[in-house]
mmCIF file of C-alpha atoms in Angstrom:
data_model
loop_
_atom_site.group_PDB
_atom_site.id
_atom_site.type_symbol
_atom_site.label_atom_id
_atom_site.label_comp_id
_atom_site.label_asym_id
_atom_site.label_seq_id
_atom_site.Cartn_x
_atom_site.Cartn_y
_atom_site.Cartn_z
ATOM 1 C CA UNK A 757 -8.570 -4.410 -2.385
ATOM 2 C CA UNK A 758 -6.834 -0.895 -1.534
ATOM 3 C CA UNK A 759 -4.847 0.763 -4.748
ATOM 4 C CA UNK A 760 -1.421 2.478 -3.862
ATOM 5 C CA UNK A 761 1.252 3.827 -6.835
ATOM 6 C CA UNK A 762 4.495 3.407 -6.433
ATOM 7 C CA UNK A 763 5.968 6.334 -7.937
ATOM 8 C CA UNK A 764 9.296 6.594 -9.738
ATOM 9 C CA UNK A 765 10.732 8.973 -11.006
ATOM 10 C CA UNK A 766 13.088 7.366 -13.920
ATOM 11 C CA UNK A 767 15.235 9.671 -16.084
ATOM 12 C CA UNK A 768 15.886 6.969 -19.287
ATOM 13 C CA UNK A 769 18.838 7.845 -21.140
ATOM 14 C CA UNK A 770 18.444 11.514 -19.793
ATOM 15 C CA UNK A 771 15.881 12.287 -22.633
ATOM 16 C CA UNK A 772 14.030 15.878 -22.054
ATOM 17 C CA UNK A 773 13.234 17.889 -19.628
ATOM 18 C CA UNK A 774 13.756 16.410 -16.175
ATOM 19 C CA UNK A 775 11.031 19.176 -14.898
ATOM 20 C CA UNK A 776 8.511 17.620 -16.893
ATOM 21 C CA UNK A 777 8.934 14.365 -15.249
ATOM 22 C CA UNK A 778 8.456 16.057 -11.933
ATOM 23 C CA UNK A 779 5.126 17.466 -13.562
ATOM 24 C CA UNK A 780 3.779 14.524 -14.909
ATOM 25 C CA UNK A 781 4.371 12.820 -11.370
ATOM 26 C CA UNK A 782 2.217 15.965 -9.805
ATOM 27 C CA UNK A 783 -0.981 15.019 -12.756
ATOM 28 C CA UNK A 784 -1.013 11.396 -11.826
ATOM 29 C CA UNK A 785 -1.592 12.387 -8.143
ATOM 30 C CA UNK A 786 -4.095 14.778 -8.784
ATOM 31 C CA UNK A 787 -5.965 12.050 -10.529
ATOM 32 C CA UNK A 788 -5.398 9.695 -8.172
ATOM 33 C CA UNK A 789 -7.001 12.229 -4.991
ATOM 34 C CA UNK A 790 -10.406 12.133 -7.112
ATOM 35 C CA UNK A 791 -10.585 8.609 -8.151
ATOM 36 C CA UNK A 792 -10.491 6.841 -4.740
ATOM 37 C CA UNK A 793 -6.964 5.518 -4.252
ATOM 38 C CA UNK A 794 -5.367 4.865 -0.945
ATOM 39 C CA UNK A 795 -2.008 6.093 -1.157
ATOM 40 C CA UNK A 796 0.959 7.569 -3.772
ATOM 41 C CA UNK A 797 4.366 5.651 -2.236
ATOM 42 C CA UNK A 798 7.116 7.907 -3.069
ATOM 43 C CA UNK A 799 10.042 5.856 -4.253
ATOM 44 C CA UNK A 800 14.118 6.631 -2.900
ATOM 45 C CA UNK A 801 16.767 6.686 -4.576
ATOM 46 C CA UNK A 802 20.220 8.405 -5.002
ATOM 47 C CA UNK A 803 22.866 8.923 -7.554
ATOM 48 C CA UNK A 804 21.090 7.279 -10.541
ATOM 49 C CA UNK A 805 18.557 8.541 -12.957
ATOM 50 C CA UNK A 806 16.535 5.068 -12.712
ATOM 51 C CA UNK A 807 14.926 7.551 -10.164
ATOM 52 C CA UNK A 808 15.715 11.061 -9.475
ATOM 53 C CA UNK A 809 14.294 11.404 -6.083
ATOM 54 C CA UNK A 810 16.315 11.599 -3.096
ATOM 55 C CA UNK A 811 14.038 13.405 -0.749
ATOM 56 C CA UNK A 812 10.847 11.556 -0.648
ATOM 57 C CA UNK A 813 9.866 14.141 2.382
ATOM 58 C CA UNK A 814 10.454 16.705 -0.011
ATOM 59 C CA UNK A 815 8.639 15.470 -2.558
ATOM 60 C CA UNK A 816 5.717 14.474 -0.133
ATOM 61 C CA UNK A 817 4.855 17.768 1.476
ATOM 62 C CA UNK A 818 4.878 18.812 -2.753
ATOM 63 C CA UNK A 819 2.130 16.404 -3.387
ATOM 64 C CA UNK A 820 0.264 17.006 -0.073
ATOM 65 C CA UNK A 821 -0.109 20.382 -1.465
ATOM 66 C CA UNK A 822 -1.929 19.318 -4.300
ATOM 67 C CA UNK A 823 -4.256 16.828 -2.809
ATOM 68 C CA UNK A 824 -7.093 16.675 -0.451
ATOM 69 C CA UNK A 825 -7.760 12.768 0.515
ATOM 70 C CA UNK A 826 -4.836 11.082 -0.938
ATOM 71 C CA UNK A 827 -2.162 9.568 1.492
ATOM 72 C CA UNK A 828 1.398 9.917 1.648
ATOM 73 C CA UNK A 829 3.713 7.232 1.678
ATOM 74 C CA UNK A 830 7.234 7.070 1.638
ATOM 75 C CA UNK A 831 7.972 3.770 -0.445
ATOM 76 C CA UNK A 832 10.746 3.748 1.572
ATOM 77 C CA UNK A 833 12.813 6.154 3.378
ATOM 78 C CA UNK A 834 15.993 4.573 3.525
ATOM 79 C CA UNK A 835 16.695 4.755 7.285
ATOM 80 C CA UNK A 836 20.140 3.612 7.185
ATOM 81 C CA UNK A 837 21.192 6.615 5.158
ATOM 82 C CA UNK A 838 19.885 9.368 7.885
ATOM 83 C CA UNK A 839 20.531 10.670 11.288
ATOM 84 C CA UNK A 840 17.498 8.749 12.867
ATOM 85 C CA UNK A 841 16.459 11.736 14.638
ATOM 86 C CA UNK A 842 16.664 13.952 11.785
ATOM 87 C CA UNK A 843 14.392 11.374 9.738
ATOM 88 C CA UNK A 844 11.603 11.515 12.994
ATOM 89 C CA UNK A 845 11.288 15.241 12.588
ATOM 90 C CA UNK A 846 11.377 14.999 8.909
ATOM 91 C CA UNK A 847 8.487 12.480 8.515
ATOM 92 C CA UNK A 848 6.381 14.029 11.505
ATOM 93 C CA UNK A 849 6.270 17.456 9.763
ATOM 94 C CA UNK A 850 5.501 15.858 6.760
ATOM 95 C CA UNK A 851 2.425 14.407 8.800
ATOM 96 C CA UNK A 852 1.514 18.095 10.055
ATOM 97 C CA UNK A 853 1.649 19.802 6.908
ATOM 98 C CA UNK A 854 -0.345 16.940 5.247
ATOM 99 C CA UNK A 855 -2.941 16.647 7.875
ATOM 100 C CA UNK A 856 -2.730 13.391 9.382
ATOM 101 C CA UNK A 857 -1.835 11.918 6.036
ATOM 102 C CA UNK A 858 1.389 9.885 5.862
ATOM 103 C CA UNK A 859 1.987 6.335 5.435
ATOM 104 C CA UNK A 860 5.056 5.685 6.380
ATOM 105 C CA UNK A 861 7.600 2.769 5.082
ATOM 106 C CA UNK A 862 11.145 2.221 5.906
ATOM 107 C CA UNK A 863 13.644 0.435 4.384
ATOM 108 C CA UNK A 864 17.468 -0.434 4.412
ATOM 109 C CA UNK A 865 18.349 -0.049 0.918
ATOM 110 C CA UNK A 866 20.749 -2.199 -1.208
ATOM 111 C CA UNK A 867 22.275 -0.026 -4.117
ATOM 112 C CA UNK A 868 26.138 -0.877 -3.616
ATOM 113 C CA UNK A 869 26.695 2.940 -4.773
ATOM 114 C CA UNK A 870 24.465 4.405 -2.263
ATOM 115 C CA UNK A 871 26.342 2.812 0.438
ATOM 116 C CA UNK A 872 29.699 3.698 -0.907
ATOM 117 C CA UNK A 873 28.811 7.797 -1.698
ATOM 118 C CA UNK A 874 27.314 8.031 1.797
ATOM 119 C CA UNK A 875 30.155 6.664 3.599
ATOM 120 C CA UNK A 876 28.317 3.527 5.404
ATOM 121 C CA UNK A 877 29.258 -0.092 5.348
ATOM 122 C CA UNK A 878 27.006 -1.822 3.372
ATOM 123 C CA UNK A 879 27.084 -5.237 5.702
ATOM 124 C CA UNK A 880 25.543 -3.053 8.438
ATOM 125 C CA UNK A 881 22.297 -1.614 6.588
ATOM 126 C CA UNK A 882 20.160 -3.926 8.771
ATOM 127 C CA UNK A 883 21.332 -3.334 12.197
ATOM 128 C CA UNK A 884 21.216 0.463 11.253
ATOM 129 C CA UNK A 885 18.360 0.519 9.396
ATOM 130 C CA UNK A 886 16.594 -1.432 12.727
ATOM 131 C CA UNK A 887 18.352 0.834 15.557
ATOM 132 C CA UNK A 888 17.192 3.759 12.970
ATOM 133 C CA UNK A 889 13.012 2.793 13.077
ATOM 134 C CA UNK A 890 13.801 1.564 16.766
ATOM 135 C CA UNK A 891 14.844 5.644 17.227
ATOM 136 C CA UNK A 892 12.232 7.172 15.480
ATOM 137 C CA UNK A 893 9.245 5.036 16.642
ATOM 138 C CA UNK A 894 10.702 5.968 20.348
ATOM 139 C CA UNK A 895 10.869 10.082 18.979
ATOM 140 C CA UNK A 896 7.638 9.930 18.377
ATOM 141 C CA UNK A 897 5.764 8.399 21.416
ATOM 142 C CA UNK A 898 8.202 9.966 24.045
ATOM 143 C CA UNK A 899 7.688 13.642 24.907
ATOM 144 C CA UNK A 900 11.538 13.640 25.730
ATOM 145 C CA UNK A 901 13.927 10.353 25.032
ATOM 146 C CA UNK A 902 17.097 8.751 26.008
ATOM 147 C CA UNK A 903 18.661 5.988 23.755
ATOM 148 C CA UNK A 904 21.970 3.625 23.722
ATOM 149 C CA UNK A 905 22.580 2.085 20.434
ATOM 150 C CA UNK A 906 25.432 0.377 18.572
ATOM 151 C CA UNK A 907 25.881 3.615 16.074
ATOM 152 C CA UNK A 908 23.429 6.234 18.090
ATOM 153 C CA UNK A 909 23.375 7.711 21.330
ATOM 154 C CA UNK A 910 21.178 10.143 22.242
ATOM 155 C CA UNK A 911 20.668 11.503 26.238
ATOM 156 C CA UNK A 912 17.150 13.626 26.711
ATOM 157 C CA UNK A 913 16.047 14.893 23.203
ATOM 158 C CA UNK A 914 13.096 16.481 22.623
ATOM 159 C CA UNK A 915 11.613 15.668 18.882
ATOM 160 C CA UNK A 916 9.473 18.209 17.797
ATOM 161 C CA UNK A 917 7.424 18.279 15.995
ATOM 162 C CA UNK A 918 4.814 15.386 17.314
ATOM 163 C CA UNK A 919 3.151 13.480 14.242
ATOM 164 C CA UNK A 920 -0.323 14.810 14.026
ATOM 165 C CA UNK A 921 -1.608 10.954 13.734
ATOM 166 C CA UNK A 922 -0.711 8.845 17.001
ATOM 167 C CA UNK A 923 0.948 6.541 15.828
ATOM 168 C CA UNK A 924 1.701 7.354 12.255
ATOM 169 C CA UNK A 925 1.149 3.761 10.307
ATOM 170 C CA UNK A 926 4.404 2.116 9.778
ATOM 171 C CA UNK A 927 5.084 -0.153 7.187
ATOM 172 C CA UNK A 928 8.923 -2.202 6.856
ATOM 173 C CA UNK A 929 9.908 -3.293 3.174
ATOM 174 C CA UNK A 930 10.902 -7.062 3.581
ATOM 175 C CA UNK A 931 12.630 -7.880 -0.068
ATOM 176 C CA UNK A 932 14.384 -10.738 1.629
ATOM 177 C CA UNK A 933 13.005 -14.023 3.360
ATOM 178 C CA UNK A 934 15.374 -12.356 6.163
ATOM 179 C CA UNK A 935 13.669 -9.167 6.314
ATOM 180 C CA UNK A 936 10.513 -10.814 6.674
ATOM 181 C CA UNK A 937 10.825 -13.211 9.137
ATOM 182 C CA UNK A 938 12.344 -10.420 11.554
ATOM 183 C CA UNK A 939 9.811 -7.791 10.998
ATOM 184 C CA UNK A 940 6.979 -10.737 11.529
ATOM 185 C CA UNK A 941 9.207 -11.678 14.784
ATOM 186 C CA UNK A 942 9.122 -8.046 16.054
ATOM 187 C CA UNK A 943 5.493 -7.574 14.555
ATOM 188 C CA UNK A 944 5.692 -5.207 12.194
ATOM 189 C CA UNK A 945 3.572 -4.725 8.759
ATOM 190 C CA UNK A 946 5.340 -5.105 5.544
ATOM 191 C CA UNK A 947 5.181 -4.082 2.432
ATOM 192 C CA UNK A 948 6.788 -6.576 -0.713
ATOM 193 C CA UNK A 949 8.692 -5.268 -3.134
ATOM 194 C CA UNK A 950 8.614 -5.082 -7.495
ATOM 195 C CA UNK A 951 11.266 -7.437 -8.309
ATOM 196 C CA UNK A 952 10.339 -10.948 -7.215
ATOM 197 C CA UNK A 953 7.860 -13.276 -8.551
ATOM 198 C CA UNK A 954 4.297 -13.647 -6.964
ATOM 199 C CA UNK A 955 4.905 -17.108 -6.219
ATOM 200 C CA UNK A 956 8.530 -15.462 -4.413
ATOM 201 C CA UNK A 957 6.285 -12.929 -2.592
ATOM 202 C CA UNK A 958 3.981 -15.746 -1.533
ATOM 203 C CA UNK A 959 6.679 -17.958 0.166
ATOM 204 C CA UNK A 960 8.305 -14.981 1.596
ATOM 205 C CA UNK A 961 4.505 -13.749 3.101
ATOM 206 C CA UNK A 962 3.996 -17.233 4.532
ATOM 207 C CA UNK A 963 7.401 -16.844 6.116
ATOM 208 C CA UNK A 964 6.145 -13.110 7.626
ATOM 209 C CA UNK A 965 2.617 -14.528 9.045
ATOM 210 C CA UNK A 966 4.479 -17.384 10.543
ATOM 211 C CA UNK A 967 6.811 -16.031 12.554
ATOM 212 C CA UNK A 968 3.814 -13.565 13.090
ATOM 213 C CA UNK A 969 2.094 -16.236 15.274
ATOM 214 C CA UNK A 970 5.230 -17.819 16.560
ATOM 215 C CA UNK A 971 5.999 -14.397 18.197
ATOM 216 C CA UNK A 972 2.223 -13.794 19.786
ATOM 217 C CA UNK A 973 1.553 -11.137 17.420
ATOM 218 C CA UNK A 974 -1.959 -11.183 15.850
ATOM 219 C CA UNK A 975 -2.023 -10.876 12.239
ATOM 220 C CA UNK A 976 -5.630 -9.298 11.935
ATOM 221 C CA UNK A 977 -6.581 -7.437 8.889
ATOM 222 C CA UNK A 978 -3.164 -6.082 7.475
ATOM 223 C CA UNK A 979 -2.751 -4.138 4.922
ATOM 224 C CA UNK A 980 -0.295 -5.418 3.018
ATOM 225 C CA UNK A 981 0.986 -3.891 0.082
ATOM 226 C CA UNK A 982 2.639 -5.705 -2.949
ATOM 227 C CA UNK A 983 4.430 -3.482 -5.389
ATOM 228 C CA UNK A 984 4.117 -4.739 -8.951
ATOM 229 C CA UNK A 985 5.413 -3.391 -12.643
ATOM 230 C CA UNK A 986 2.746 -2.814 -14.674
ATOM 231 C CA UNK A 987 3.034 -2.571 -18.728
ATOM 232 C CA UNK A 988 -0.919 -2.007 -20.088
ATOM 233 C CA UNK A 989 -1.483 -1.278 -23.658
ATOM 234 C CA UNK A 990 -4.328 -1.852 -26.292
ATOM 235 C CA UNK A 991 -3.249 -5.498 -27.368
ATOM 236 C CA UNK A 992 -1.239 -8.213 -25.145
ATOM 237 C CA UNK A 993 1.318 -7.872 -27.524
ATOM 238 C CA UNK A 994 1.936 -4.623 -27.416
ATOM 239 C CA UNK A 995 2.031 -4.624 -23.921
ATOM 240 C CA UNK A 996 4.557 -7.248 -24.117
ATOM 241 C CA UNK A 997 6.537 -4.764 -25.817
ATOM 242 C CA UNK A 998 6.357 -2.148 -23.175
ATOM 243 C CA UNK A 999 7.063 -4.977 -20.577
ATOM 244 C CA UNK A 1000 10.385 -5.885 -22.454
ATOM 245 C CA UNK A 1001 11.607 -1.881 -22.874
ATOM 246 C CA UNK A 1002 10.715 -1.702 -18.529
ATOM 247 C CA UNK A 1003 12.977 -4.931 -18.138
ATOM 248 C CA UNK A 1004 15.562 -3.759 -20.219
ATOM 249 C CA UNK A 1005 15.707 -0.066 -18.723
ATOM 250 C CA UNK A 1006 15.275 -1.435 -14.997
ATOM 251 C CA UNK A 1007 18.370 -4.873 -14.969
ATOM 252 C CA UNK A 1008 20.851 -2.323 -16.780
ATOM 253 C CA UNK A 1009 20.033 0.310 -14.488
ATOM 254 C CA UNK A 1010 19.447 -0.401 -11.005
ATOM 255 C CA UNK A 1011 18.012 -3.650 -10.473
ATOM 256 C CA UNK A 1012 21.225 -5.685 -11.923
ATOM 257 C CA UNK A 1013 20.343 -8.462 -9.816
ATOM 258 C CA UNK A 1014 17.660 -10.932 -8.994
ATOM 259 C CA UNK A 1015 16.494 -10.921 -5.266
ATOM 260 C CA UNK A 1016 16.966 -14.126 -4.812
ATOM 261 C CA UNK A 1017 19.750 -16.819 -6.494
ATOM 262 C CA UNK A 1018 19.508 -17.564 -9.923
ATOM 263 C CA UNK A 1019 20.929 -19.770 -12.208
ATOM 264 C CA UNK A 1020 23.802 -18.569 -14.720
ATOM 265 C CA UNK A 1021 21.326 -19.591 -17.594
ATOM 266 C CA UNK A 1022 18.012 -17.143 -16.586
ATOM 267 C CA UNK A 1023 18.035 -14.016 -18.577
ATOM 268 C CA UNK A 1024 17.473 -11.426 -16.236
ATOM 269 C CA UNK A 1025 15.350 -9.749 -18.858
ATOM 270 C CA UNK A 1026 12.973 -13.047 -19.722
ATOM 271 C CA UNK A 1027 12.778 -12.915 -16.131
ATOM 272 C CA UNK A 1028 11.363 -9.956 -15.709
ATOM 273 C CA UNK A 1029 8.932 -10.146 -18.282
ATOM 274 C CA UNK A 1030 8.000 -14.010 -17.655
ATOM 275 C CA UNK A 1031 8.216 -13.875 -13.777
ATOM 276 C CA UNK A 1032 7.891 -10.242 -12.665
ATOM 277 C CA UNK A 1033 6.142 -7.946 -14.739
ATOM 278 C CA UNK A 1034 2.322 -8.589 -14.876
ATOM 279 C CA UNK A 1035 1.841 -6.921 -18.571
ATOM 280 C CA UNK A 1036 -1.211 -7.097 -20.417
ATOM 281 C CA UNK A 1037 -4.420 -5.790 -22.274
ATOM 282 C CA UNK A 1038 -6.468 -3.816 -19.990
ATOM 283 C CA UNK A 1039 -8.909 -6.813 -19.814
ATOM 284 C CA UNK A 1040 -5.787 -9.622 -18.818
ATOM 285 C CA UNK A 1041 -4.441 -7.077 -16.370
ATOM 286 C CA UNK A 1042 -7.956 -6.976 -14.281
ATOM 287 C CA UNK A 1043 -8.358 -10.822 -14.497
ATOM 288 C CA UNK A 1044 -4.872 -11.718 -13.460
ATOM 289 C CA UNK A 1045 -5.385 -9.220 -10.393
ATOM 290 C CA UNK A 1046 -8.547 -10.946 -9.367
ATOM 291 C CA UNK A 1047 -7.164 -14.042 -9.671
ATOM 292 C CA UNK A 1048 -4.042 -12.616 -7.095
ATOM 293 C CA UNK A 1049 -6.610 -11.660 -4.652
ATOM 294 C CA UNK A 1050 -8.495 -14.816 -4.856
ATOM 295 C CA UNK A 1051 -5.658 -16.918 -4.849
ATOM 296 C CA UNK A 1052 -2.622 -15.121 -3.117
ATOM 297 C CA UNK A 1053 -4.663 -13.214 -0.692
ATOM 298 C CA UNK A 1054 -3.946 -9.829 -2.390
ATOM 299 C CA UNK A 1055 -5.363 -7.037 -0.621
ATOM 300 C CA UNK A 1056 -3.610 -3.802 -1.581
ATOM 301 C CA UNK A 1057 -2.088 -3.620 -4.703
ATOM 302 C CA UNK A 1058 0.988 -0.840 -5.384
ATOM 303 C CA UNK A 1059 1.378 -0.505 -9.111
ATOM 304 C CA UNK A 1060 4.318 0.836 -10.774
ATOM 305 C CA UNK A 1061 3.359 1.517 -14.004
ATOM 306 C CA UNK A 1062 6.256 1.461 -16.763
ATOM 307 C CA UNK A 1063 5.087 4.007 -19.156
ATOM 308 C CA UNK A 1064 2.716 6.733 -18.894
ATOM 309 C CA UNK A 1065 -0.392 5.191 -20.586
ATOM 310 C CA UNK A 1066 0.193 2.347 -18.414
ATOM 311 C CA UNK A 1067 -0.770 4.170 -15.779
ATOM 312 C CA UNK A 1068 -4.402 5.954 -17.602
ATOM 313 C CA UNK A 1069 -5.129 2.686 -19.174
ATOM 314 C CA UNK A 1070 -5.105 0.918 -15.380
ATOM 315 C CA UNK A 1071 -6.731 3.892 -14.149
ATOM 316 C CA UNK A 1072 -9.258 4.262 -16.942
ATOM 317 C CA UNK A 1073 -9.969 0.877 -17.798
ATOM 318 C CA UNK A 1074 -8.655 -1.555 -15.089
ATOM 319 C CA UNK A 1075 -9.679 -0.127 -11.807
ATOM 320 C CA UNK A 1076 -13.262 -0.321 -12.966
ATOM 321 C CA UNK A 1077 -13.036 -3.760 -13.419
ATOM 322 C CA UNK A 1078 -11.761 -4.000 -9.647
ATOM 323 C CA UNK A 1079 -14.115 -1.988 -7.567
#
């Protein structure tokens, strides 16, 4: 099993220093370079402080700087939201400056507000978010390009500069059943998201590897990476806890709604911490995650740790237990 974070950068109720947030973010990465993880995934988002990060490029080439093995993924860049051009140059120089380092994943985005501040219709994110990677993928193996689209046109551009790794590994998110089934059609790797169940993100990988065959693609040894909340403290209970506060913080603030339909009578919070968040003593936390690799065919785990000693227990204590 590979070992990804996917990093957030949550401001909760605006409480001190946003800097410091920023810094503690840069010390979980340095730790990460020397204790063999894959990949930090470097989490979007815009208008909100349930994470201030809208440049994960930005904020890539920041932790590049600081590391020497780690990779850089963009967990996602939301395609729909740039000039699709703009985004290939952006993500290729993030490859140069990082030597050969990115992982890059995509995604359309669903935040109503984000939709409405940048001036694009919401009921379009997937055909612009799939003419967007169509753009960039084409940028990047073409010395010069031509391309027709429903909202680009473009008539011999030169993208520079080149990614230094040919190709750059591309990952799509696929929160829906939707999203999976089309990048499994066009043969894509995806990567599942932090808000659905594992038995949701098992249906909705069946779904992917199916229309995987159906389409002639071969499904071979993907990486797939699952995003999960993680709440790890001393004693179950406590953890619990910890689980309940990252529920509470994450329905209210960004997350308002399930992935999938839900009845009226599910609290979205009991959810959460029933369903979603995999919370636990250090101990519980490595058992259920050997059981999700036995069982659900886990083979790269992206955790998203809700507090800070979430993250150094797992680190610390858990990923021990798993190598």
């Amino acid at each position: 099993m590979k070992f990804g974070v996917l990093q957030f950068f949550s401001w909760p109720g605006r409480r001190g220093d946003l800097k410091k947030i920023y810094e503690r973010a840069l010390e979980r990465v340095r730790i990460m370079d020397q204790n063999g993880y894959d990949a930090i995934w470097i989490a979007e988002h815009h208008f909100s402080t349930y994470s201030v990060c809208p440049s994960v490029h930005m904020m890539g080439v920041h932790f590049a700087a600081a590391t020497k093995t780690l990779r850089i993924g963009t967990g996602v860049s939301l395609a729909a939201f740039y000039n699709p051009v703009r985004l290939a140059e952006e993500v290729a120089l993030l490859d140069v400056l990082s030597d050969g380092r990115v992982n890059w994943g995509a995604g359309s985005g669903f935040d109503p507000n984000e939709f409405r501040v940048f001036g694009i219709d919401r009921d379009e994110r997937y055909p612009r978010f799939r003419e967007s990677v169509d753009i960039v993928l084409e940028a990047w193996s073409s010395d010069r390009f031509s391309y027709e689209g429903q909202y680009h046109q473009y008539d011999d551009v030169e993208v520079l500069p080149k990614p230094l790794q040919d190709p750059i590994p591309v990952w799509l998110a696929a929160s829906s059943p939707e999203a999976s089934v089309w990048s499994g059609k066009n043969g894509f790797t995806i990567m599942q998201d932090p808000h659905s169940s594992m038995a949701v993100i098992q249906s909705k990988r069946k779904m992917y590897e199916q229309a995987l065959v159906e389409n002639g693609h071969e499904p071979g040894n993907r990486d797939i990476p699952v995003a999960r909340l993680l709440a790890i403290a001393d004693t179950d209970e406590h953890a619990r806890q910890v689980a309940k506060k990252g529920a509470e913080w994450t329905t209210s603030s960004y997350a308002k709604r399930p992935p999938s339909k839900q009845s009226e009578q599910v609290d979205p919070i009991e959810r959460y911490v029933n369903d979603v968040i995999l919370w636990g003593s250090p101990e519980r936390v490595a058992d259920t995650l050997k059981q999700y690799e036995e069982e659900c065919g886990l083979n790269y785990l992206l955790c998203s740790p809700l507090s800070n000693q979430s993250f150094h227990l797992f680190n610390d204590e858990v990923l021990p237990r798993l190598i």
